[in-house]
Amino acid sequence: MDQIQHKFVDIKDLKLHVAEIGTGDKVVVFLHGFPEIWYSWRFQMIAVAKSGYRAIALDFRGYGLSEIPPEPEKTTFKDLDDDLAEILNVLEIPKAFFVGKDFGASVAYTFSILHPERVQGVVTLGIPFIPSALVGQLFSSLPQGFYVMRWRIPGRAEADFGRFDVKTVIKKIYIMFTSSDLQVAEDNQEVMDLVDSSTPLPSWFTEEDLSTYATLYEKSGFRTPLTVPYRALPVDLGENVPNVSVPSMLIMGRGDYVLKFPGLEQYLTSGMMTQFVPNLEVTFVDEGTHFVQEQFPDKVNELLTSFLSKHA
């Protein structure tokens, strides 16, 4: 971890944090999800750097060490794609591989559609490419107590989180998202109540890891993270469903709760997804959860470096 260097890049009057290790023209950019930050890619960054790549992991605006935008609630997914393009420009990176987890996967896919000339390949974890029309179908079938529905409501998550210190909130979310079941609260229950505060952390997630996350969320707060991904406007890609044309790989833990979304597993296993991502590999990691890259880093590193070597 000590060999990972840190810098700040000035983008549109915001200082965005970038972690970096490795050198050379072959570049891999890592995009985190929620409740993650750059740190969630620590194992993968070191692995790809040892394989000869320059590894870069950023904190999205309002996350981790990156500055909070003046009006966090107005942040959109387009802002994140624009930030990404500017970071590449400042760092003088013409083209790279992009590895995205959770909503970071959405940013990676969208960036590959908006800027295909800058994308060598896309690897995503936990979230497949889902056209906006299908997203609506998926979420319309989910119960109103599902955490995403609750956190979309301004003030609801803020009040729920506010009952606990930041470290407890992050702990509860990590434990909750490690479950293979959908996180659905009853009408008289809040989402944070789905996990008892005394529940132990997963064996692969240490107290030191938790403290690292908590310290950075104490700095950033949750205003931007609750906006993106839960309340932000998606990128307008037009009426026609665009294709992700670059080489792509999806890594899913077989125990990832996302597979419980109505119709999603069939979407992945039936080949329907290849209509939109024709050059796609799908790999399932046995016993993996939504945090498969932290839970089984060696396996994910092996899959990732193999994909990179095939398409570099």
mmCIF file of C-alpha atoms in Angstrom:
data_model
loop_
_atom_site.group_PDB
_atom_site.id
_atom_site.type_symbol
_atom_site.label_atom_id
_atom_site.label_comp_id
_atom_site.label_asym_id
_atom_site.label_seq_id
_atom_site.Cartn_x
_atom_site.Cartn_y
_atom_site.Cartn_z
ATOM 1 C CA MET A 1 0.000 0.000 0.000
ATOM 2 C CA ASP A 2 2.887 2.385 0.723
ATOM 3 C CA GLN A 3 3.963 2.291 -2.918
ATOM 4 C CA ILE A 4 0.646 3.788 -4.068
ATOM 5 C CA GLN A 5 1.098 7.514 -4.655
ATOM 6 C CA HIS A 6 -1.545 10.217 -4.313
ATOM 7 C CA LYS A 7 -2.123 13.467 -6.159
ATOM 8 C CA PHE A 8 -4.846 16.001 -6.850
ATOM 9 C CA VAL A 9 -6.047 17.084 -10.269
ATOM 10 C CA ASP A 10 -7.789 20.421 -10.802
ATOM 11 C CA ILE A 11 -11.012 19.855 -12.745
ATOM 12 C CA LYS A 12 -13.569 22.657 -13.144
ATOM 13 C CA ASP A 13 -12.560 24.372 -9.894
ATOM 14 C CA LEU A 14 -12.605 21.058 -8.026
ATOM 15 C CA LYS A 15 -9.575 19.190 -6.725
ATOM 16 C CA LEU A 16 -10.145 15.516 -7.478
ATOM 17 C CA HIS A 17 -8.052 12.854 -5.782
ATOM 18 C CA VAL A 18 -6.166 10.270 -7.831
ATOM 19 C CA ALA A 19 -4.241 7.271 -6.474
ATOM 20 C CA GLU A 20 -1.584 5.843 -8.760
ATOM 21 C CA ILE A 21 0.976 3.068 -9.025
ATOM 22 C CA GLY A 22 3.031 1.769 -11.931
ATOM 23 C CA THR A 23 4.372 3.402 -15.083
ATOM 24 C CA GLY A 24 4.152 3.086 -18.835
ATOM 25 C CA ASP A 25 1.808 3.651 -21.740
ATOM 26 C CA LYS A 26 -0.585 0.840 -20.813
ATOM 27 C CA VAL A 27 -3.090 2.357 -18.378
ATOM 28 C CA VAL A 28 -5.913 0.920 -16.266
ATOM 29 C CA VAL A 29 -8.380 3.335 -14.642
ATOM 30 C CA PHE A 30 -10.449 2.071 -11.699
ATOM 31 C CA LEU A 31 -13.892 3.533 -10.913
ATOM 32 C CA HIS A 32 -15.436 2.798 -7.521
ATOM 33 C CA GLY A 33 -19.053 2.316 -6.467
ATOM 34 C CA PHE A 34 -20.917 3.071 -3.232
ATOM 35 C CA PRO A 35 -19.994 2.909 -0.375
ATOM 36 C CA GLU A 36 -16.544 2.491 -1.830
ATOM 37 C CA ILE A 37 -13.665 4.860 -2.606
ATOM 38 C CA TRP A 38 -10.329 4.485 -4.408
ATOM 39 C CA TYR A 39 -9.172 2.205 -1.567
ATOM 40 C CA SER A 40 -11.522 -0.590 -2.658
ATOM 41 C CA TRP A 41 -9.175 -1.202 -5.624
ATOM 42 C CA ARG A 42 -6.005 -1.521 -3.528
ATOM 43 C CA PHE A 43 -5.414 -5.188 -4.400
ATOM 44 C CA GLN A 44 -6.152 -4.782 -8.099
ATOM 45 C CA MET A 45 -3.965 -1.683 -8.469
ATOM 46 C CA ILE A 46 -0.912 -3.474 -7.112
ATOM 47 C CA ALA A 47 -1.593 -6.568 -9.232
ATOM 48 C CA VAL A 48 -1.920 -4.748 -12.557
ATOM 49 C CA ALA A 49 1.109 -2.556 -11.762
ATOM 50 C CA LYS A 50 3.169 -5.726 -11.231
ATOM 51 C CA SER A 51 1.940 -6.875 -14.662
ATOM 52 C CA GLY A 52 3.364 -3.770 -16.312
ATOM 53 C CA TYR A 53 0.450 -1.346 -16.274
ATOM 54 C CA ARG A 54 -0.009 2.130 -14.881
ATOM 55 C CA ALA A 55 -2.897 1.804 -12.438
ATOM 56 C CA ILE A 56 -5.025 4.823 -11.530
ATOM 57 C CA ALA A 57 -7.963 4.886 -9.101
ATOM 58 C CA LEU A 58 -9.886 8.088 -8.534
ATOM 59 C CA ASP A 59 -12.322 9.321 -5.947
ATOM 60 C CA PHE A 60 -15.369 10.680 -7.750
ATOM 61 C CA ARG A 61 -16.317 14.262 -6.931
ATOM 62 C CA GLY A 62 -17.757 14.444 -3.430
ATOM 63 C CA TYR A 63 -16.252 11.077 -2.475
ATOM 64 C CA GLY A 64 -13.162 10.236 -0.434
ATOM 65 C CA LEU A 65 -10.406 12.846 -0.718
ATOM 66 C CA SER A 66 -11.945 14.622 -3.712
ATOM 67 C CA GLU A 67 -13.563 17.978 -3.103
ATOM 68 C CA ILE A 68 -17.308 18.283 -2.676
ATOM 69 C CA PRO A 69 -18.995 20.226 -5.492
ATOM 70 C CA PRO A 70 -20.644 23.539 -4.465
ATOM 71 C CA GLU A 71 -24.120 22.090 -5.038
ATOM 72 C CA PRO A 72 -23.824 18.321 -4.440
ATOM 73 C CA GLU A 73 -27.522 17.666 -5.064
ATOM 74 C CA LYS A 74 -27.143 18.887 -8.658
ATOM 75 C CA THR A 75 -24.435 16.346 -9.518
ATOM 76 C CA THR A 76 -25.256 14.136 -12.521
ATOM 77 C CA PHE A 77 -23.696 11.056 -14.081
ATOM 78 C CA LYS A 78 -22.629 13.271 -16.990
ATOM 79 C CA ASP A 79 -20.508 15.274 -14.546
ATOM 80 C CA LEU A 80 -18.618 12.094 -13.643
ATOM 81 C CA ASP A 81 -17.976 11.199 -17.290
ATOM 82 C CA ASP A 82 -16.834 14.764 -17.998
ATOM 83 C CA ASP A 83 -14.528 14.665 -14.966
ATOM 84 C CA LEU A 84 -13.071 11.402 -16.201
ATOM 85 C CA ALA A 85 -12.328 12.842 -19.645
ATOM 86 C CA GLU A 86 -10.618 15.865 -18.080
ATOM 87 C CA ILE A 87 -8.543 13.715 -15.731
ATOM 88 C CA LEU A 88 -7.260 11.754 -18.718
ATOM 89 C CA ASN A 89 -6.414 15.006 -20.473
ATOM 90 C CA VAL A 90 -4.526 16.436 -17.495
ATOM 91 C CA LEU A 91 -2.620 13.179 -16.987
ATOM 92 C CA GLU A 92 -1.945 13.010 -20.757
ATOM 93 C CA ILE A 93 -3.541 9.591 -21.163
ATOM 94 C CA PRO A 94 -4.951 9.170 -24.683
ATOM 95 C CA LYS A 95 -6.472 5.733 -24.137
ATOM 96 C CA ALA A 96 -6.999 3.295 -21.261
ATOM 97 C CA PHE A 97 -8.772 0.255 -19.917
ATOM 98 C CA PHE A 98 -11.587 1.062 -17.492
ATOM 99 C CA VAL A 99 -12.596 -1.126 -14.561
ATOM 100 C CA GLY A 100 -15.854 -0.120 -12.877
ATOM 101 C CA LYS A 101 -17.672 -1.483 -9.847
ATOM 102 C CA ASP A 102 -21.338 -0.888 -8.976
ATOM 103 C CA PHE A 103 -22.312 2.574 -10.292
ATOM 104 C CA GLY A 104 -18.702 2.957 -11.453
ATOM 105 C CA ALA A 105 -19.606 0.294 -14.007
ATOM 106 C CA SER A 106 -22.300 2.589 -15.387
ATOM 107 C CA VAL A 107 -19.762 5.408 -15.678
ATOM 108 C CA ALA A 108 -17.319 3.103 -17.497
ATOM 109 C CA TYR A 109 -19.935 1.847 -19.951
ATOM 110 C CA THR A 110 -21.258 5.340 -20.675
ATOM 111 C CA PHE A 111 -17.744 6.693 -21.130
ATOM 112 C CA SER A 112 -17.028 3.926 -23.656
ATOM 113 C CA ILE A 113 -20.121 4.989 -25.628
ATOM 114 C CA LEU A 114 -19.357 8.714 -25.477
ATOM 115 C CA HIS A 115 -15.590 8.366 -26.035
ATOM 116 C CA PRO A 116 -14.916 5.002 -27.756
ATOM 117 C CA GLU A 117 -11.613 6.278 -29.150
ATOM 118 C CA ARG A 118 -10.287 6.604 -25.593
ATOM 119 C CA VAL A 119 -11.335 3.168 -24.359
ATOM 120 C CA GLN A 120 -9.288 0.026 -24.933
ATOM 121 C CA GLY A 121 -11.628 -2.232 -22.974
ATOM 122 C CA VAL A 122 -14.111 -2.273 -20.100
ATOM 123 C CA VAL A 123 -14.286 -4.607 -17.107
ATOM 124 C CA THR A 124 -17.220 -4.255 -14.731
ATOM 125 C CA LEU A 125 -18.054 -5.884 -11.413
ATOM 126 C CA GLY A 126 -21.451 -6.227 -9.805
ATOM 127 C CA ILE A 127 -23.437 -4.333 -12.450
ATOM 128 C CA PRO A 128 -23.949 -5.310 -16.103
ATOM 129 C CA PHE A 129 -24.739 -2.914 -18.930
ATOM 130 C CA ILE A 130 -28.472 -2.315 -18.714
ATOM 131 C CA PRO A 131 -30.240 -0.034 -21.235
ATOM 132 C CA SER A 132 -32.329 2.670 -19.556
ATOM 133 C CA ALA A 133 -35.612 1.091 -20.680
ATOM 134 C CA LEU A 134 -34.705 -2.171 -18.949
ATOM 135 C CA VAL A 135 -33.593 -0.316 -15.807
ATOM 136 C CA GLY A 136 -37.132 1.021 -15.486
ATOM 137 C CA GLN A 137 -38.565 -2.478 -15.831
ATOM 138 C CA LEU A 138 -36.193 -3.907 -13.226
ATOM 139 C CA PHE A 139 -36.883 -1.311 -10.578
ATOM 140 C CA SER A 140 -40.631 -1.214 -11.160
ATOM 141 C CA SER A 141 -40.761 -4.832 -9.972
ATOM 142 C CA LEU A 142 -38.883 -4.166 -6.734
ATOM 143 C CA PRO A 143 -40.700 -3.454 -3.442
ATOM 144 C CA GLN A 144 -40.901 0.132 -2.181
ATOM 145 C CA GLY A 145 -38.938 -0.835 0.920
ATOM 146 C CA PHE A 146 -35.899 -1.763 -1.178
ATOM 147 C CA TYR A 147 -32.957 0.395 -0.134
ATOM 148 C CA VAL A 148 -32.579 2.059 -3.544
ATOM 149 C CA MET A 149 -36.199 3.221 -3.470
ATOM 150 C CA ARG A 150 -35.823 4.540 0.078
ATOM 151 C CA TRP A 151 -32.547 6.357 -0.608
ATOM 152 C CA ARG A 152 -34.008 8.076 -3.655
ATOM 153 C CA ILE A 153 -36.268 10.084 -1.357
ATOM 154 C CA PRO A 154 -34.537 13.325 -0.293
ATOM 155 C CA GLY A 155 -34.053 13.359 3.459
ATOM 156 C CA ARG A 156 -35.031 9.733 4.096
ATOM 157 C CA ALA A 157 -31.520 8.249 4.099
ATOM 158 C CA GLU A 158 -30.079 11.357 5.752
ATOM 159 C CA ALA A 159 -32.403 10.892 8.726
ATOM 160 C CA ASP A 160 -31.766 7.149 8.797
ATOM 161 C CA PHE A 161 -27.957 7.525 8.688
ATOM 162 C CA GLY A 162 -28.033 10.414 11.158
ATOM 163 C CA ARG A 163 -29.007 8.106 14.015
ATOM 164 C CA PHE A 164 -25.524 6.545 13.949
ATOM 165 C CA ASP A 165 -21.907 7.626 13.687
ATOM 166 C CA VAL A 166 -20.317 7.402 10.244
ATOM 167 C CA LYS A 167 -18.279 4.298 11.058
ATOM 168 C CA THR A 168 -21.428 2.407 12.071
ATOM 169 C CA VAL A 169 -23.231 3.495 8.895
ATOM 170 C CA ILE A 170 -20.409 2.212 6.678
ATOM 171 C CA LYS A 171 -20.229 -1.017 8.675
ATOM 172 C CA LYS A 172 -23.966 -1.624 8.318
ATOM 173 C CA ILE A 173 -23.913 -0.927 4.584
ATOM 174 C CA TYR A 174 -20.941 -3.236 3.990
ATOM 175 C CA ILE A 175 -22.602 -6.049 5.928
ATOM 176 C CA MET A 176 -25.946 -5.432 4.233
ATOM 177 C CA PHE A 177 -24.486 -5.417 0.713
ATOM 178 C CA THR A 178 -22.548 -8.613 1.451
ATOM 179 C CA SER A 179 -25.839 -10.464 1.806
ATOM 180 C CA SER A 180 -27.172 -12.508 -1.102
ATOM 181 C CA ASP A 181 -30.692 -11.294 -0.359
ATOM 182 C CA LEU A 182 -32.329 -8.047 -1.422
ATOM 183 C CA GLN A 183 -32.270 -5.388 1.275
ATOM 184 C CA VAL A 184 -35.942 -4.590 1.854
ATOM 185 C CA ALA A 185 -37.239 -2.680 4.882
ATOM 186 C CA GLU A 186 -40.753 -3.025 6.232
ATOM 187 C CA ASP A 187 -43.105 -0.030 6.249
ATOM 188 C CA ASN A 188 -42.350 0.681 9.912
ATOM 189 C CA GLN A 189 -38.615 0.075 9.558
ATOM 190 C CA GLU A 190 -35.614 2.002 8.222
ATOM 191 C CA VAL A 191 -32.935 0.474 6.006
ATOM 192 C CA MET A 192 -30.205 0.821 8.648
ATOM 193 C CA ASP A 193 -32.336 -1.308 10.984
ATOM 194 C CA LEU A 194 -31.836 -4.314 8.680
ATOM 195 C CA VAL A 195 -28.392 -4.835 10.249
ATOM 196 C CA ASP A 196 -27.778 -4.998 13.991
ATOM 197 C CA SER A 197 -24.860 -2.811 15.059
ATOM 198 C CA SER A 198 -23.270 -5.773 16.880
ATOM 199 C CA THR A 199 -23.083 -7.918 13.742
ATOM 200 C CA PRO A 200 -19.426 -8.780 13.036
ATOM 201 C CA LEU A 201 -17.693 -7.617 9.886
ATOM 202 C CA PRO A 202 -17.116 -10.098 7.048
ATOM 203 C CA SER A 203 -13.902 -12.035 7.611
ATOM 204 C CA TRP A 204 -12.213 -10.433 4.600
ATOM 205 C CA PHE A 205 -12.971 -6.843 5.712
ATOM 206 C CA THR A 206 -10.828 -5.701 8.637
ATOM 207 C CA GLU A 207 -11.339 -3.075 11.312
ATOM 208 C CA GLU A 208 -8.491 -1.166 9.652
ATOM 209 C CA ASP A 209 -10.371 -1.256 6.343
ATOM 210 C CA LEU A 210 -13.514 -0.005 8.050
ATOM 211 C CA SER A 211 -11.616 2.825 9.733
ATOM 212 C CA THR A 212 -10.113 3.873 6.401
ATOM 213 C CA TYR A 213 -13.554 4.120 4.806
ATOM 214 C CA ALA A 214 -15.101 5.813 7.832
ATOM 215 C CA THR A 215 -12.375 8.459 8.059
ATOM 216 C CA LEU A 216 -12.916 9.479 4.460
ATOM 217 C CA TYR A 217 -16.712 9.488 4.726
ATOM 218 C CA GLU A 218 -16.413 11.656 7.818
ATOM 219 C CA LYS A 219 -14.627 14.115 5.527
ATOM 220 C CA SER A 220 -16.951 13.889 2.525
ATOM 221 C CA GLY A 221 -20.274 13.237 4.204
ATOM 222 C CA PHE A 222 -23.086 11.595 2.245
ATOM 223 C CA ARG A 223 -24.556 14.522 0.288
ATOM 224 C CA THR A 224 -22.865 13.671 -3.005
ATOM 225 C CA PRO A 225 -22.886 9.870 -2.508
ATOM 226 C CA LEU A 226 -26.651 9.879 -1.972
ATOM 227 C CA THR A 227 -27.086 12.032 -5.069
ATOM 228 C CA VAL A 228 -24.891 9.820 -7.231
ATOM 229 C CA PRO A 229 -25.938 7.102 -7.743
ATOM 230 C CA TYR A 230 -29.367 7.215 -6.126
ATOM 231 C CA ARG A 231 -30.916 10.542 -7.154
ATOM 232 C CA ALA A 232 -28.831 11.782 -10.065
ATOM 233 C CA LEU A 233 -29.933 12.150 -13.644
ATOM 234 C CA PRO A 234 -28.497 9.527 -16.001
ATOM 235 C CA VAL A 235 -26.556 10.457 -19.127
ATOM 236 C CA ASP A 236 -28.846 11.122 -22.083
ATOM 237 C CA LEU A 237 -27.696 8.672 -24.770
ATOM 238 C CA GLY A 238 -30.618 9.336 -27.125
ATOM 239 C CA GLU A 239 -33.650 7.249 -27.992
ATOM 240 C CA ASN A 240 -31.803 4.372 -29.656
ATOM 241 C CA VAL A 241 -30.091 1.827 -27.429
ATOM 242 C CA PRO A 242 -26.342 2.265 -28.020
ATOM 243 C CA ASN A 243 -23.924 -0.634 -28.161
ATOM 244 C CA VAL A 244 -20.789 -0.999 -26.081
ATOM 245 C CA SER A 245 -18.452 -1.946 -28.907
ATOM 246 C CA VAL A 246 -15.144 -2.303 -27.032
ATOM 247 C CA PRO A 247 -13.910 -5.612 -25.558
ATOM 248 C CA SER A 248 -15.730 -6.122 -22.259
ATOM 249 C CA MET A 249 -15.842 -8.468 -19.304
ATOM 250 C CA LEU A 250 -18.392 -8.726 -16.507
ATOM 251 C CA ILE A 251 -17.368 -10.327 -13.205
ATOM 252 C CA MET A 252 -20.219 -11.286 -10.882
ATOM 253 C CA GLY A 253 -20.151 -13.073 -7.565
ATOM 254 C CA ARG A 254 -22.719 -15.846 -7.545
ATOM 255 C CA GLY A 255 -23.845 -14.541 -4.152
ATOM 256 C CA ASP A 256 -24.250 -10.948 -5.344
ATOM 257 C CA TYR A 257 -27.664 -9.626 -4.305
ATOM 258 C CA VAL A 258 -27.940 -7.837 -7.663
ATOM 259 C CA LEU A 259 -28.665 -11.218 -9.243
ATOM 260 C CA LYS A 260 -31.950 -11.203 -7.262
ATOM 261 C CA PHE A 261 -33.249 -8.256 -9.285
ATOM 262 C CA PRO A 262 -36.265 -9.626 -11.203
ATOM 263 C CA GLY A 263 -35.144 -10.934 -14.582
ATOM 264 C CA LEU A 264 -31.496 -9.964 -14.210
ATOM 265 C CA GLU A 265 -29.932 -13.414 -14.000
ATOM 266 C CA GLN A 266 -31.860 -14.474 -17.097
ATOM 267 C CA TYR A 267 -30.675 -11.296 -18.839
ATOM 268 C CA LEU A 268 -27.082 -12.339 -18.121
ATOM 269 C CA THR A 269 -27.299 -16.066 -18.823
ATOM 270 C CA SER A 270 -29.630 -16.023 -21.843
ATOM 271 C CA GLY A 271 -27.238 -14.044 -24.024
ATOM 272 C CA MET A 272 -29.607 -11.083 -24.189
ATOM 273 C CA MET A 273 -26.918 -8.756 -22.862
ATOM 274 C CA THR A 274 -24.702 -9.480 -25.865
ATOM 275 C CA GLN A 275 -27.218 -7.644 -28.037
ATOM 276 C CA PHE A 276 -25.906 -4.484 -26.407
ATOM 277 C CA VAL A 277 -22.351 -5.598 -25.529
ATOM 278 C CA PRO A 278 -21.397 -7.911 -28.403
ATOM 279 C CA ASN A 279 -17.740 -8.413 -27.431
ATOM 280 C CA LEU A 280 -18.469 -9.640 -23.903
ATOM 281 C CA GLU A 281 -17.174 -12.260 -21.508
ATOM 282 C CA VAL A 282 -19.247 -13.069 -18.403
ATOM 283 C CA THR A 283 -17.554 -14.753 -15.446
ATOM 284 C CA PHE A 284 -19.142 -15.830 -12.162
ATOM 285 C CA VAL A 285 -17.074 -16.200 -8.992
ATOM 286 C CA ASP A 286 -18.394 -18.906 -6.688
ATOM 287 C CA GLU A 287 -19.267 -17.612 -3.203
ATOM 288 C CA GLY A 288 -18.497 -14.071 -4.339
ATOM 289 C CA THR A 289 -20.699 -11.232 -3.124
ATOM 290 C CA HIS A 290 -21.198 -7.642 -4.249
ATOM 291 C CA PHE A 291 -17.658 -6.881 -2.995
ATOM 292 C CA VAL A 292 -16.013 -9.682 -4.928
ATOM 293 C CA GLN A 293 -12.832 -7.681 -5.663
ATOM 294 C CA GLU A 294 -12.125 -7.273 -1.949
ATOM 295 C CA GLN A 295 -13.450 -10.683 -0.932
ATOM 296 C CA PHE A 296 -11.518 -12.714 -3.533
ATOM 297 C CA PRO A 297 -8.772 -10.376 -4.749
ATOM 298 C CA ASP A 298 -6.496 -13.105 -6.121
ATOM 299 C CA LYS A 299 -9.261 -14.537 -8.305
ATOM 300 C CA VAL A 300 -10.362 -11.139 -9.564
ATOM 301 C CA ASN A 301 -6.740 -10.114 -10.184
ATOM 302 C CA GLU A 302 -6.202 -13.263 -12.251
ATOM 303 C CA LEU A 303 -9.318 -12.595 -14.344
ATOM 304 C CA LEU A 304 -8.438 -8.949 -14.780
ATOM 305 C CA THR A 305 -4.800 -9.397 -15.793
ATOM 306 C CA SER A 306 -5.795 -12.156 -18.216
ATOM 307 C CA PHE A 307 -8.344 -9.852 -19.876
ATOM 308 C CA LEU A 308 -5.812 -7.028 -20.077
ATOM 309 C CA SER A 309 -3.102 -9.189 -21.639
ATOM 310 C CA LYS A 310 -5.588 -10.464 -24.212
ATOM 311 C CA HIS A 311 -6.623 -6.983 -25.353
ATOM 312 C CA ALA A 312 -3.566 -4.814 -24.655
#
